[in-house]
Coordinates of C-alpha atoms and ligand atoms in Angstrom, one line a residue:
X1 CA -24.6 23.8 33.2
X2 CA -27.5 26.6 32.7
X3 CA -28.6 26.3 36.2
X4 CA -27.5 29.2 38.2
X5 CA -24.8 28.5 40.7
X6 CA -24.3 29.7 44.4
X7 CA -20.6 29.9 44.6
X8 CA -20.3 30.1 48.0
X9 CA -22.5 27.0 47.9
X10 CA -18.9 24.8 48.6
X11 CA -18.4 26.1 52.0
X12 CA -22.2 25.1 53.2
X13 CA -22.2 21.9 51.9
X14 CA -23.3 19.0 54.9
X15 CA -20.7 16.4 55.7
X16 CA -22.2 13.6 53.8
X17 CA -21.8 15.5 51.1
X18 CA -18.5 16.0 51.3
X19 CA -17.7 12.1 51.7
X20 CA -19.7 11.2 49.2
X21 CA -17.6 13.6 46.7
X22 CA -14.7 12.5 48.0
X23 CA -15.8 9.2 47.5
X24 CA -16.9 9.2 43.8
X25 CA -13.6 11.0 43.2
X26 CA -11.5 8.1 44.8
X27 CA -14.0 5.5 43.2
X28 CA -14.2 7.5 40.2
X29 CA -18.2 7.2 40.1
X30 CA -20.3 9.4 38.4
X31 CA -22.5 11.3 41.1
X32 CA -24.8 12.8 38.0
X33 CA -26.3 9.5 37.8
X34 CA -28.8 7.4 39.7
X35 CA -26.8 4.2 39.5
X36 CA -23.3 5.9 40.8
X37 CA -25.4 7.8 43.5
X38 CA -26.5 4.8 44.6
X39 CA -22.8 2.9 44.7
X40 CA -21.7 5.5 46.3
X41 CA -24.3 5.5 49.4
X42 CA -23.7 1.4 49.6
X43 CA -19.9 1.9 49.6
X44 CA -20.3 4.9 52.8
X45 CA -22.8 2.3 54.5
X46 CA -20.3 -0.5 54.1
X47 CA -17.1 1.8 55.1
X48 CA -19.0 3.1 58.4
X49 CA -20.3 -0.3 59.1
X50 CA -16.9 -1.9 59.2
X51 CA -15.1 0.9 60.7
X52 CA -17.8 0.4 63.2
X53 CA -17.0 -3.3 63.8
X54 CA -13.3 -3.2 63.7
X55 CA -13.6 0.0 66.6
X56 CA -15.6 -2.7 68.7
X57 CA -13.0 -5.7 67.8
X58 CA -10.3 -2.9 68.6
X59 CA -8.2 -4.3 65.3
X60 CA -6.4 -2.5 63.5
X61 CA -7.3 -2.2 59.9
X62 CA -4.2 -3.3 57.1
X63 CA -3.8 -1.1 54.4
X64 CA -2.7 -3.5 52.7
X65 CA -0.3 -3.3 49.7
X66 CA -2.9 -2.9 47.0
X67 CA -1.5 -0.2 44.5
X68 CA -3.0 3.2 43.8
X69 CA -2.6 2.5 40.4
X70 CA -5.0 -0.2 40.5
X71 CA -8.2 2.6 41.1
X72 CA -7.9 3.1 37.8
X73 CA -9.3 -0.7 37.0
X74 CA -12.8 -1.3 38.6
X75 CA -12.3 -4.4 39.5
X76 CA -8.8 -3.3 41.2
X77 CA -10.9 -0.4 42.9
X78 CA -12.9 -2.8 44.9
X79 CA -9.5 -4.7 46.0
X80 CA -7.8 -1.1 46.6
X81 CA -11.4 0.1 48.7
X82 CA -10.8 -3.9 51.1
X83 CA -7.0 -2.9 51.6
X84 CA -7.4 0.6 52.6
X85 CA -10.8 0.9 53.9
X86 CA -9.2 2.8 57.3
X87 CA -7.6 5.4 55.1
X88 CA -10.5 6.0 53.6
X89 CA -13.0 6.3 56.7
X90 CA -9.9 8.8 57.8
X91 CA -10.6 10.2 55.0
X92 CA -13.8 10.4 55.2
X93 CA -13.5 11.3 58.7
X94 CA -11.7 14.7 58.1
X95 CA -14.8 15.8 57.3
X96 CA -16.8 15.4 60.5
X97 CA -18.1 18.9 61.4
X98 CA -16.4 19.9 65.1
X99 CA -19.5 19.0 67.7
X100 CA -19.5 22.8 69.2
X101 CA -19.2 25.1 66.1
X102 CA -20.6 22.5 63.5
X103 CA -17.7 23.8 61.1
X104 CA -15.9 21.6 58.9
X105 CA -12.4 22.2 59.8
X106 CA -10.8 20.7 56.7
X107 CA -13.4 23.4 54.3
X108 CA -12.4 26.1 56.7
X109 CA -8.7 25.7 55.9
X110 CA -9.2 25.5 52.4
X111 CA -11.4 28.7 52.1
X112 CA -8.4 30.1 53.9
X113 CA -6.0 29.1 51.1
X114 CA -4.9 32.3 49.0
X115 CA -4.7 30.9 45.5
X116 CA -6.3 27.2 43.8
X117 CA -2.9 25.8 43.8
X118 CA -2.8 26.1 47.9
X119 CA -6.2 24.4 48.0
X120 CA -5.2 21.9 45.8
X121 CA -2.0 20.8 48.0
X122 CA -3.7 21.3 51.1
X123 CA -7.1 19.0 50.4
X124 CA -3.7 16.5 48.9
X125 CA -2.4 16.5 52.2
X126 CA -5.3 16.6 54.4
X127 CA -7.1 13.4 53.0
X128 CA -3.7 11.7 52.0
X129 CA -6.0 9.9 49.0
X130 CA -5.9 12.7 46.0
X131 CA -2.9 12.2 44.4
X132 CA -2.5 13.6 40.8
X133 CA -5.6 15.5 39.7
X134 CA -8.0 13.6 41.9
X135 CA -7.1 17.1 44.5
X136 CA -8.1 18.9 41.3
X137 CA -11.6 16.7 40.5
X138 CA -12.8 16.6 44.3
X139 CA -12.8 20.5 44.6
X140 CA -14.7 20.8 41.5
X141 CA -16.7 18.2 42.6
X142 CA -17.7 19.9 45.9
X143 CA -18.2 23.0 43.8
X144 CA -15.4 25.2 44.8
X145 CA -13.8 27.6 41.6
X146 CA -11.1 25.6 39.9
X147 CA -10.5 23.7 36.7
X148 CA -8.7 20.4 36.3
X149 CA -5.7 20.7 34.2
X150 CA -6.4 17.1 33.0
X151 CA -4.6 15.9 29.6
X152 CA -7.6 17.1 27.3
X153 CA -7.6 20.6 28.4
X154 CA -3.9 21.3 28.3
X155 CA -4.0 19.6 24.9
X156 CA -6.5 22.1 23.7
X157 CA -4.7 25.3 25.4
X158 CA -1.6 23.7 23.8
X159 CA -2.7 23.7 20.4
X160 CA -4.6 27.0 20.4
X161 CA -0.6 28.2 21.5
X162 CA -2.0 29.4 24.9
X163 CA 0.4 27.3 26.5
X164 CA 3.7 25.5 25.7
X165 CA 3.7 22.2 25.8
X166 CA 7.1 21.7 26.9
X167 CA 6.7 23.8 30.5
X168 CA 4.7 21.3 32.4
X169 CA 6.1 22.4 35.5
X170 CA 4.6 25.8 35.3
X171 CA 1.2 24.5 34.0
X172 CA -0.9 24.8 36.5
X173 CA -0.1 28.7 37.3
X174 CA -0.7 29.5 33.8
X175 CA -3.8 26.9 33.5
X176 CA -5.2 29.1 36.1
X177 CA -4.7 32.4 34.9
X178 CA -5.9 31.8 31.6
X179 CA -9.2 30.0 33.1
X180 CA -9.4 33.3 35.3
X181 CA -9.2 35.3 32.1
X182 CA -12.1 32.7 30.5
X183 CA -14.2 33.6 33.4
X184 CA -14.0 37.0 33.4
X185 CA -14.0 37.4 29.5
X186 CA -17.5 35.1 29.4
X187 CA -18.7 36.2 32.7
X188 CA -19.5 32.6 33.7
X189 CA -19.2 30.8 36.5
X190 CA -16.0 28.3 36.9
X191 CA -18.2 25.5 37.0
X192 CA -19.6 26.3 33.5
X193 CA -16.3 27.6 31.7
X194 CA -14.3 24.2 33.4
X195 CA -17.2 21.9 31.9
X196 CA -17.8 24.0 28.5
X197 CA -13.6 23.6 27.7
X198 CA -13.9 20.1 29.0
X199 CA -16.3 19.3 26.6
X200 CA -15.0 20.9 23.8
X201 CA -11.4 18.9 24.9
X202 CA -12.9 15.8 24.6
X203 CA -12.1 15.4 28.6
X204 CA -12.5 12.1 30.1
X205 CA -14.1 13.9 33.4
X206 CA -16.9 15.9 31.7
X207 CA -18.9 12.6 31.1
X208 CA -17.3 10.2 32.5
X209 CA -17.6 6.8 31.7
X210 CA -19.5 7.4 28.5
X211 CA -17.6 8.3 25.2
X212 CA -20.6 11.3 25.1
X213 CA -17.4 13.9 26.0
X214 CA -15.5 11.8 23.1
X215 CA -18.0 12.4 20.2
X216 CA -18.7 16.1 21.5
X217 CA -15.3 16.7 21.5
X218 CA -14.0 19.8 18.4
X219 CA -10.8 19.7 19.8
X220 CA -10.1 16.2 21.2
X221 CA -7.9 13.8 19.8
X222 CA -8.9 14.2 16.2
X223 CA -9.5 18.2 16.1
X224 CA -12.1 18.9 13.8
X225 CA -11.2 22.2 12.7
X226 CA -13.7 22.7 9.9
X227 CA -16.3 23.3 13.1
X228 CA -14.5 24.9 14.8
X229 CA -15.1 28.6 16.5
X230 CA -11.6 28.7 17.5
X231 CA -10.0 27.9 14.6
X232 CA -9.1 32.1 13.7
X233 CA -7.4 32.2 17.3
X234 CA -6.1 28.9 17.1
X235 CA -2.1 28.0 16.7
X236 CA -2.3 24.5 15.7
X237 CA -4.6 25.5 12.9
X238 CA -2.3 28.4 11.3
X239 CA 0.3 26.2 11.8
X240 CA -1.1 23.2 9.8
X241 CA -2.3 25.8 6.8
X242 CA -5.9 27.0 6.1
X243 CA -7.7 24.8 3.9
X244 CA -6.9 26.1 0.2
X245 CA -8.9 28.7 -1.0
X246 CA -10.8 27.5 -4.2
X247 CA -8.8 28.3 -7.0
X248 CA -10.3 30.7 -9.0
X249 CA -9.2 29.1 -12.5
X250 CA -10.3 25.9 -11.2
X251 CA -11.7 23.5 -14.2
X252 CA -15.0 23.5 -11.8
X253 CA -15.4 27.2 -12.5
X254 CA -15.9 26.7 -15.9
X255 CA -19.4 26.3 -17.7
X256 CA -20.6 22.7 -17.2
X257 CA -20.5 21.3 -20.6
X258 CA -16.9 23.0 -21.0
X259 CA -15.4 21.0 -18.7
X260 CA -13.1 18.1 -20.1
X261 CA -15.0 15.8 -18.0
X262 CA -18.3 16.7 -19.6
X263 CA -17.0 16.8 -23.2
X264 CA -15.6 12.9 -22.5
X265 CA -19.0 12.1 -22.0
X266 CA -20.7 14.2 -24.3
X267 CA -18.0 13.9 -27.3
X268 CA -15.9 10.6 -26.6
X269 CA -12.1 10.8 -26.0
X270 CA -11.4 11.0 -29.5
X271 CA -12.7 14.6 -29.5
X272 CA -10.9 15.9 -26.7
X273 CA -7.7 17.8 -27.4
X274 CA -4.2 16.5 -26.0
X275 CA -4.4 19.4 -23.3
X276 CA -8.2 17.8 -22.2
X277 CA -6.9 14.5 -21.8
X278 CA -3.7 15.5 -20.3
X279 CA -6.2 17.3 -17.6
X280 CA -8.2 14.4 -16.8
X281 CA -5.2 13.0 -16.0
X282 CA -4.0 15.5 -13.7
X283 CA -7.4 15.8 -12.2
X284 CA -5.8 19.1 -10.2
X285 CA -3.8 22.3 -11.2
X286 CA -1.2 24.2 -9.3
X287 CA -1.8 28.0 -7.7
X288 CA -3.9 30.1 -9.8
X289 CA -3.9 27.1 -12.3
X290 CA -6.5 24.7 -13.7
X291 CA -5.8 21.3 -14.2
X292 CA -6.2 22.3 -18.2
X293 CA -3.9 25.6 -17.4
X294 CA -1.1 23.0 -16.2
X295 CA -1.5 20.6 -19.1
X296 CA -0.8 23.1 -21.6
X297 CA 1.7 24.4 -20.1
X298 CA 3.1 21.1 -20.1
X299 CA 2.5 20.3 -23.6
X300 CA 4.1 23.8 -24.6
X301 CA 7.2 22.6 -22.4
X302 CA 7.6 19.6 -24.6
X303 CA 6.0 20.6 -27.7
X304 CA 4.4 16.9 -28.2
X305 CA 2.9 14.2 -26.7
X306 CA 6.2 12.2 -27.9
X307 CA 8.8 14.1 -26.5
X308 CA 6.5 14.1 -23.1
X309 CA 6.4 10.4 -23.2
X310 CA 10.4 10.5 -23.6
X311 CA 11.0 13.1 -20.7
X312 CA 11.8 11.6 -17.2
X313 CA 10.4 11.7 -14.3
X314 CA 13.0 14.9 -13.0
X315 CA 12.3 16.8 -16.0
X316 CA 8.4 16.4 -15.1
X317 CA 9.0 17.6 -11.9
X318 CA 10.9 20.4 -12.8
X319 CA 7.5 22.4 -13.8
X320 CA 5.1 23.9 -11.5
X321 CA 2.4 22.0 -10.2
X322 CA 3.9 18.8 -11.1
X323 CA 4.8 16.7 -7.9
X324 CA 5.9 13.3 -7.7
X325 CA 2.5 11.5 -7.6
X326 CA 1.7 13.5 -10.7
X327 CA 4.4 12.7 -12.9
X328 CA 4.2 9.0 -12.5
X329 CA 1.1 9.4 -13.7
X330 CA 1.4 11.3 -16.7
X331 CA 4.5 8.5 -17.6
X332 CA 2.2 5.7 -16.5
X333 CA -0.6 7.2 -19.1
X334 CA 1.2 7.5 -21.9
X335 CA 2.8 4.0 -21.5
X336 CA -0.1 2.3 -21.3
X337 CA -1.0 4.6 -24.5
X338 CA 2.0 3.4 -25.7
X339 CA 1.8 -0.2 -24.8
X340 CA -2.2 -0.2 -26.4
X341 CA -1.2 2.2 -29.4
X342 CA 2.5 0.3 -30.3
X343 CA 3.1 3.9 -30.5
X344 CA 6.7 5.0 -30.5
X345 CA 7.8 1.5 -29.5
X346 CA 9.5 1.4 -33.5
X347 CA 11.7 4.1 -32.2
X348 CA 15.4 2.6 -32.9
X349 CA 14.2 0.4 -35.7
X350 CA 15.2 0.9 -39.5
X351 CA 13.3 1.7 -42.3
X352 CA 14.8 -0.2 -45.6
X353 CA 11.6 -0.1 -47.4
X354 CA 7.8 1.0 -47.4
X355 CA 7.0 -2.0 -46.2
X356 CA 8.9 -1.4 -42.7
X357 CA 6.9 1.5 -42.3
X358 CA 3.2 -0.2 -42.8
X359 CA 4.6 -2.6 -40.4
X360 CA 5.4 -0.5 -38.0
X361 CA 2.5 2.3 -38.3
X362 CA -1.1 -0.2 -39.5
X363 CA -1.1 -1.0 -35.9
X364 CA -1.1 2.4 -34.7
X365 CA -3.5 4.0 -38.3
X366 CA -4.9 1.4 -39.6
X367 CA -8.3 1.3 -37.6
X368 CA -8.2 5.2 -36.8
X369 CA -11.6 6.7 -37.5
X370 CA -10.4 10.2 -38.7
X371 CA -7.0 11.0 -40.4
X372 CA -3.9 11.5 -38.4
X373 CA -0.7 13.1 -40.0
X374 CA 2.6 11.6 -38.8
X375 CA 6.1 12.9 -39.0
X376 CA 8.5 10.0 -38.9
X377 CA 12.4 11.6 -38.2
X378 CA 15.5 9.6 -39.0
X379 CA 18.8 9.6 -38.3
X380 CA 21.8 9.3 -40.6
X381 CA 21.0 5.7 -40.3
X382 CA 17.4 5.7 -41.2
X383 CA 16.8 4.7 -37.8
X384 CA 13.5 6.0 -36.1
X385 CA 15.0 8.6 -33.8
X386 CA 11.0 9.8 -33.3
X387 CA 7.7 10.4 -34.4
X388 CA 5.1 13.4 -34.2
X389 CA 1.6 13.5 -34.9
X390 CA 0.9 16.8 -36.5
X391 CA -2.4 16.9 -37.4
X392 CA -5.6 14.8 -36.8
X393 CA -8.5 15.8 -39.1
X394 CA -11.8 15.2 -40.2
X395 CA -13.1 11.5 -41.7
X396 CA -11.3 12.4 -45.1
X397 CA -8.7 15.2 -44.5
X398 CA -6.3 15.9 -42.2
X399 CA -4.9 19.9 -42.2
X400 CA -1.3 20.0 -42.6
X401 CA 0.4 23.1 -43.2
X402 CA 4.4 22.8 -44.5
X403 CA 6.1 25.2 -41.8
X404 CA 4.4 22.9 -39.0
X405 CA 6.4 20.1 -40.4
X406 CA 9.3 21.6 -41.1
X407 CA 9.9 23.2 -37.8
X408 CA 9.5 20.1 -35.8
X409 CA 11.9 18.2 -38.4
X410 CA 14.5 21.3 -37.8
X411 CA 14.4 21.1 -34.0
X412 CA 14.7 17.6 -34.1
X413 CA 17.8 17.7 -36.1
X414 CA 16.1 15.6 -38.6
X415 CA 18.6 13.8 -41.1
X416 CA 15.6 12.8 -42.9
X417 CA 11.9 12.7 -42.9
X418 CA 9.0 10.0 -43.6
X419 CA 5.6 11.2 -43.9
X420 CA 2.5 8.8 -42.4
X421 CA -0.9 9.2 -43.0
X422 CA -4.1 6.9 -43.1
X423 CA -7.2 7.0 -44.8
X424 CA -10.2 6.0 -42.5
X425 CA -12.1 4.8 -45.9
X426 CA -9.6 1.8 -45.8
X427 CA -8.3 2.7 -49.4
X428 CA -4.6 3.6 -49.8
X429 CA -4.7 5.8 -53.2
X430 CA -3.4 9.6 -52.6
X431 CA -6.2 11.8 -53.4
X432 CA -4.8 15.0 -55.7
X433 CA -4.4 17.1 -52.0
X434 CA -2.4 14.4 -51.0
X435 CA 0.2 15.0 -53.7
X436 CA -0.2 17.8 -53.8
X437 CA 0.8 18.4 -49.8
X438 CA 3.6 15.9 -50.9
X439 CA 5.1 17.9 -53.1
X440 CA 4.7 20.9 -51.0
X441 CA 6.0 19.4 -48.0
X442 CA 9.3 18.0 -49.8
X443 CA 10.1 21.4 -51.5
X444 CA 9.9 22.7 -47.7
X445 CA 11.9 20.3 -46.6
X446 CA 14.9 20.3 -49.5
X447 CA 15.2 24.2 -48.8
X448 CA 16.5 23.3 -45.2
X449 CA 18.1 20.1 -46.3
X450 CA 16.3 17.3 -45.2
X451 CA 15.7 14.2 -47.3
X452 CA 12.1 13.3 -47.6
X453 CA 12.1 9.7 -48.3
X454 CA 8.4 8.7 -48.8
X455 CA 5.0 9.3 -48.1
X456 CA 3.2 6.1 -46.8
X457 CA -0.6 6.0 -46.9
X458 CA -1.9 3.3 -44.7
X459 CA -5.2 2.1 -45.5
X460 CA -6.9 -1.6 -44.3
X461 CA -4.4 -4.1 -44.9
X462 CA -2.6 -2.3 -47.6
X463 CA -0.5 0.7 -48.3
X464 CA 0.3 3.4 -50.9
X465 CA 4.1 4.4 -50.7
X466 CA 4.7 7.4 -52.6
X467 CA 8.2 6.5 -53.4
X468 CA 7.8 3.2 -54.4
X469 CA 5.3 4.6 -57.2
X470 CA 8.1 7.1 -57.7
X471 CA 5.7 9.8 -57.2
X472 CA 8.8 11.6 -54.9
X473 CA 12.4 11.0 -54.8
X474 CA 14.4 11.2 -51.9
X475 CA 18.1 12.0 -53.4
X476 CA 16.5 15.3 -55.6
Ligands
SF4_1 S1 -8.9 24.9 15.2 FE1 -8.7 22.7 15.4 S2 -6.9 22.4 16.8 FE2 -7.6 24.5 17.0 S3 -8.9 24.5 18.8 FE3 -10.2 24.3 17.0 S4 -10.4 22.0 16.7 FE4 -8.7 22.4 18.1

């Protein structure tokens, strides 16, 4: 495509050379190669030869009934090339140069044409063989200044919104213009700016044969937009969005060993925070969110871990960032937490005695390495209406402050209260802060009216049940 081009060169061209682009267009052989160069010289031999023998038989040649459509086959080319071999040495013939001038008559009228498009229906006419855009293919194969508005390339000037894909009929005229504009604007021949577009189209006719105009191809059938230079011009591209910017809160912008990920490795789940676990779940945040940004957000929403395992799927989607994808798998999470943990799977279930509680909560404490703080609320009924963790602490303590508590008990309506903790050394007796929280926690709660009913310390295999050592009664 570098080499410098004569473009007058077309109009000198000898008649041979002619045919034989007028050949490899009809046989759709590659000229640019040794092997198609060669076909193509056997195929004029062969066509002369027998035009030749039929003159001296004076028989007249069948056309036969062999469809164009088959040229498209090779195997049907060679059946098409039998049928119509007269048409073809007409053809062929049109561009015998006149014995007195030695002009071409057939390149005279087309340098006479006055725009592409004339050439283009004249050379249709004159050979009677290029039909579609083979007209379009032979004159850039001869070298004259066009561009074949083949599939690829209207695809491309489609997308970049050049062109509307909708107005075939008035493609052409606007393929041109615009390819007049390319040539001006680069300052390169036609030759160059047809083949450089066809390239980048992924056209058939820039290599053809080979898939090398397929794997070259930015903008062929999968554009590759990342790559490409047009993408700031192109249509298709605004259209389908700019890949999103990086978002500046992203969990990747923060230091290495911050990053949930990191701290699940370094630290094991057990150390992360609900908000970190909810994350890793999420994997992704919303605009100008990180994936930790959303998760507290969504833990704010709900206040707990429990009452998010209770919302539904609508209520999940309701916030910011959450799609569908995402909320199914925050809800398949936490039931598998659920499922594992026999979490709030009591909920419904009524307490009669302390016993009904270790049941329910040794599956869930009993084997828990650090101390968790639960908040069982009841209905009138002493039925589990739900549970809340409220504090996880260190190997022997677990911080619990009254108004924590007592809040969560008020907004959930609480008719009354049990209070679960473990002990990860496996023994059940209250240590003095453990009463001593006790008795704070039910003097909280009687001021707002809610019944505390016991205190259950689970340890391995047994239990201490403040009320049953009448360490707190539930009608005072
Ligand atoms: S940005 Fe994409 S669609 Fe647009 S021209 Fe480039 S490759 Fe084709």
């Amino acid at each position: 495509l570098a080499r410098p081009e004569d473009p007058e060169r077309w109009k000198r061209l000898d008649a041979d050379e002619y045919r034989e682009a007028l050949l490899a267009v009809v046989l759709g052989v590659d000229r640019r190669t040794a092997a198609g160069r060669r076909t193509l010289r056997r195929r004029m031999r062969e066509i002369a030869e027998r035009k030749a023998a039929a003159e001296g038989a004076g028989v007249a040649e069948s056309e036969g009934g062999a469809r164009r459509g088959a040229l498209f086959r090779p195997e049907g080319r060679e059946r098409w090339l039998a049928a119509n071999k007269a048409k073809v040495a007409a053809a062929l013939e049109g561009f015998s140069p006149d014995p007195r001038t030695g002009e071409i008559a057939l390149v005279r009228e087309i340098e006479r044409c006055k725009s592409r498009r004339d050439a283009v229906a004249l050379v249709r006419k004159q050979t009677g063989l290029l039909g579609g855009l083979r007209a379009f293919e032979f004159l850039e194969e001869i070298g004259y200044p066009i561009a074949v508005p083949d599939p690829a390339r209207r695809r491309l000037f489609d997308r970049l919104g050049w062109t509307e894909p909708k107005r075939r009929e008035a493609f052409p005229a606007e393929f041109f213009d615009l390819f007049e504009r390319l040539v001006r604007l680069t300052g390169e021949p036609w030759r160059v700016v047809n083949a450089a577009v066809g390239l980048f189209a992924g056209s058939r006719d820039v290599a053809p044969g080979s898939s090398a105009a397929e794997s070259l191809a930015v903008c062929g059938r999968r554009p590759q937009c990342g790559r490409c230079v047009l993408a700031s011009a192109c249509a298709f591209y605004r259209y389908r969005g700019e890949p999103a910017a990086e978002n500046p809160r992203s969990v990747k912008r923060m230091a290495y060993a911050e990053q949930p990920r990191t701290r699940f490795e370094a630290l094991g789940p057990a150390n992360l925070s609900e908000a970190e676990l909810l994350a890793l779940i999420l994997r992704t945040g919303a605009e100008g969110m990180s994936s930790l940004d959303l998760a507290r957000e969504i833990l704010e929403r709900f206040g707990s871990l429990e009452a998010l395992s209770r919302a539904g799927l609508g209520e999940l989607r309701r916030i910011r960032g959450i799609g569908r994808a995402k909320a199914i798998e925050i809800k398949a999470a936490l039931e598998l937490g659920r499922r594992l943990l026999g979490g709030p799977v009591a909920v419904g279930e009524t307490i009669r005695r302390s016993a009904d509680v270790f049941a329910i909560y040794r599956g869930l404490l009993e084997h828990e390495q650090q101390e968790n703080f639960y908040l069982v609320v009841l209905n009138a009924r002493n039925r589990i209406q739900s549970h809340f963790l409220i504090s996880r602490g260190s190997l022997t303590s677990s911080p619990v402050h009254p108004r924590d508590v007592i809040k969560v008990a008020i907004r959930e309506a609480a008719a009354s209260v049990i209070f679960v903790h473990n002990h990860p050394s496996g023994e059940p007796e209250p240590s003095d802060d453990d009463i001593a929280i006790t008795e704070r926690l039910a003097q909280a709660a009687r001021l707002v009216g809610i019944r505390v009913l016991d205190h259950v310390i689970i340890g391995r295999d047994n239990y201490f049940s403040f009320a049953d050592h009448h360490l707190l009664d539930p009608e005072e």
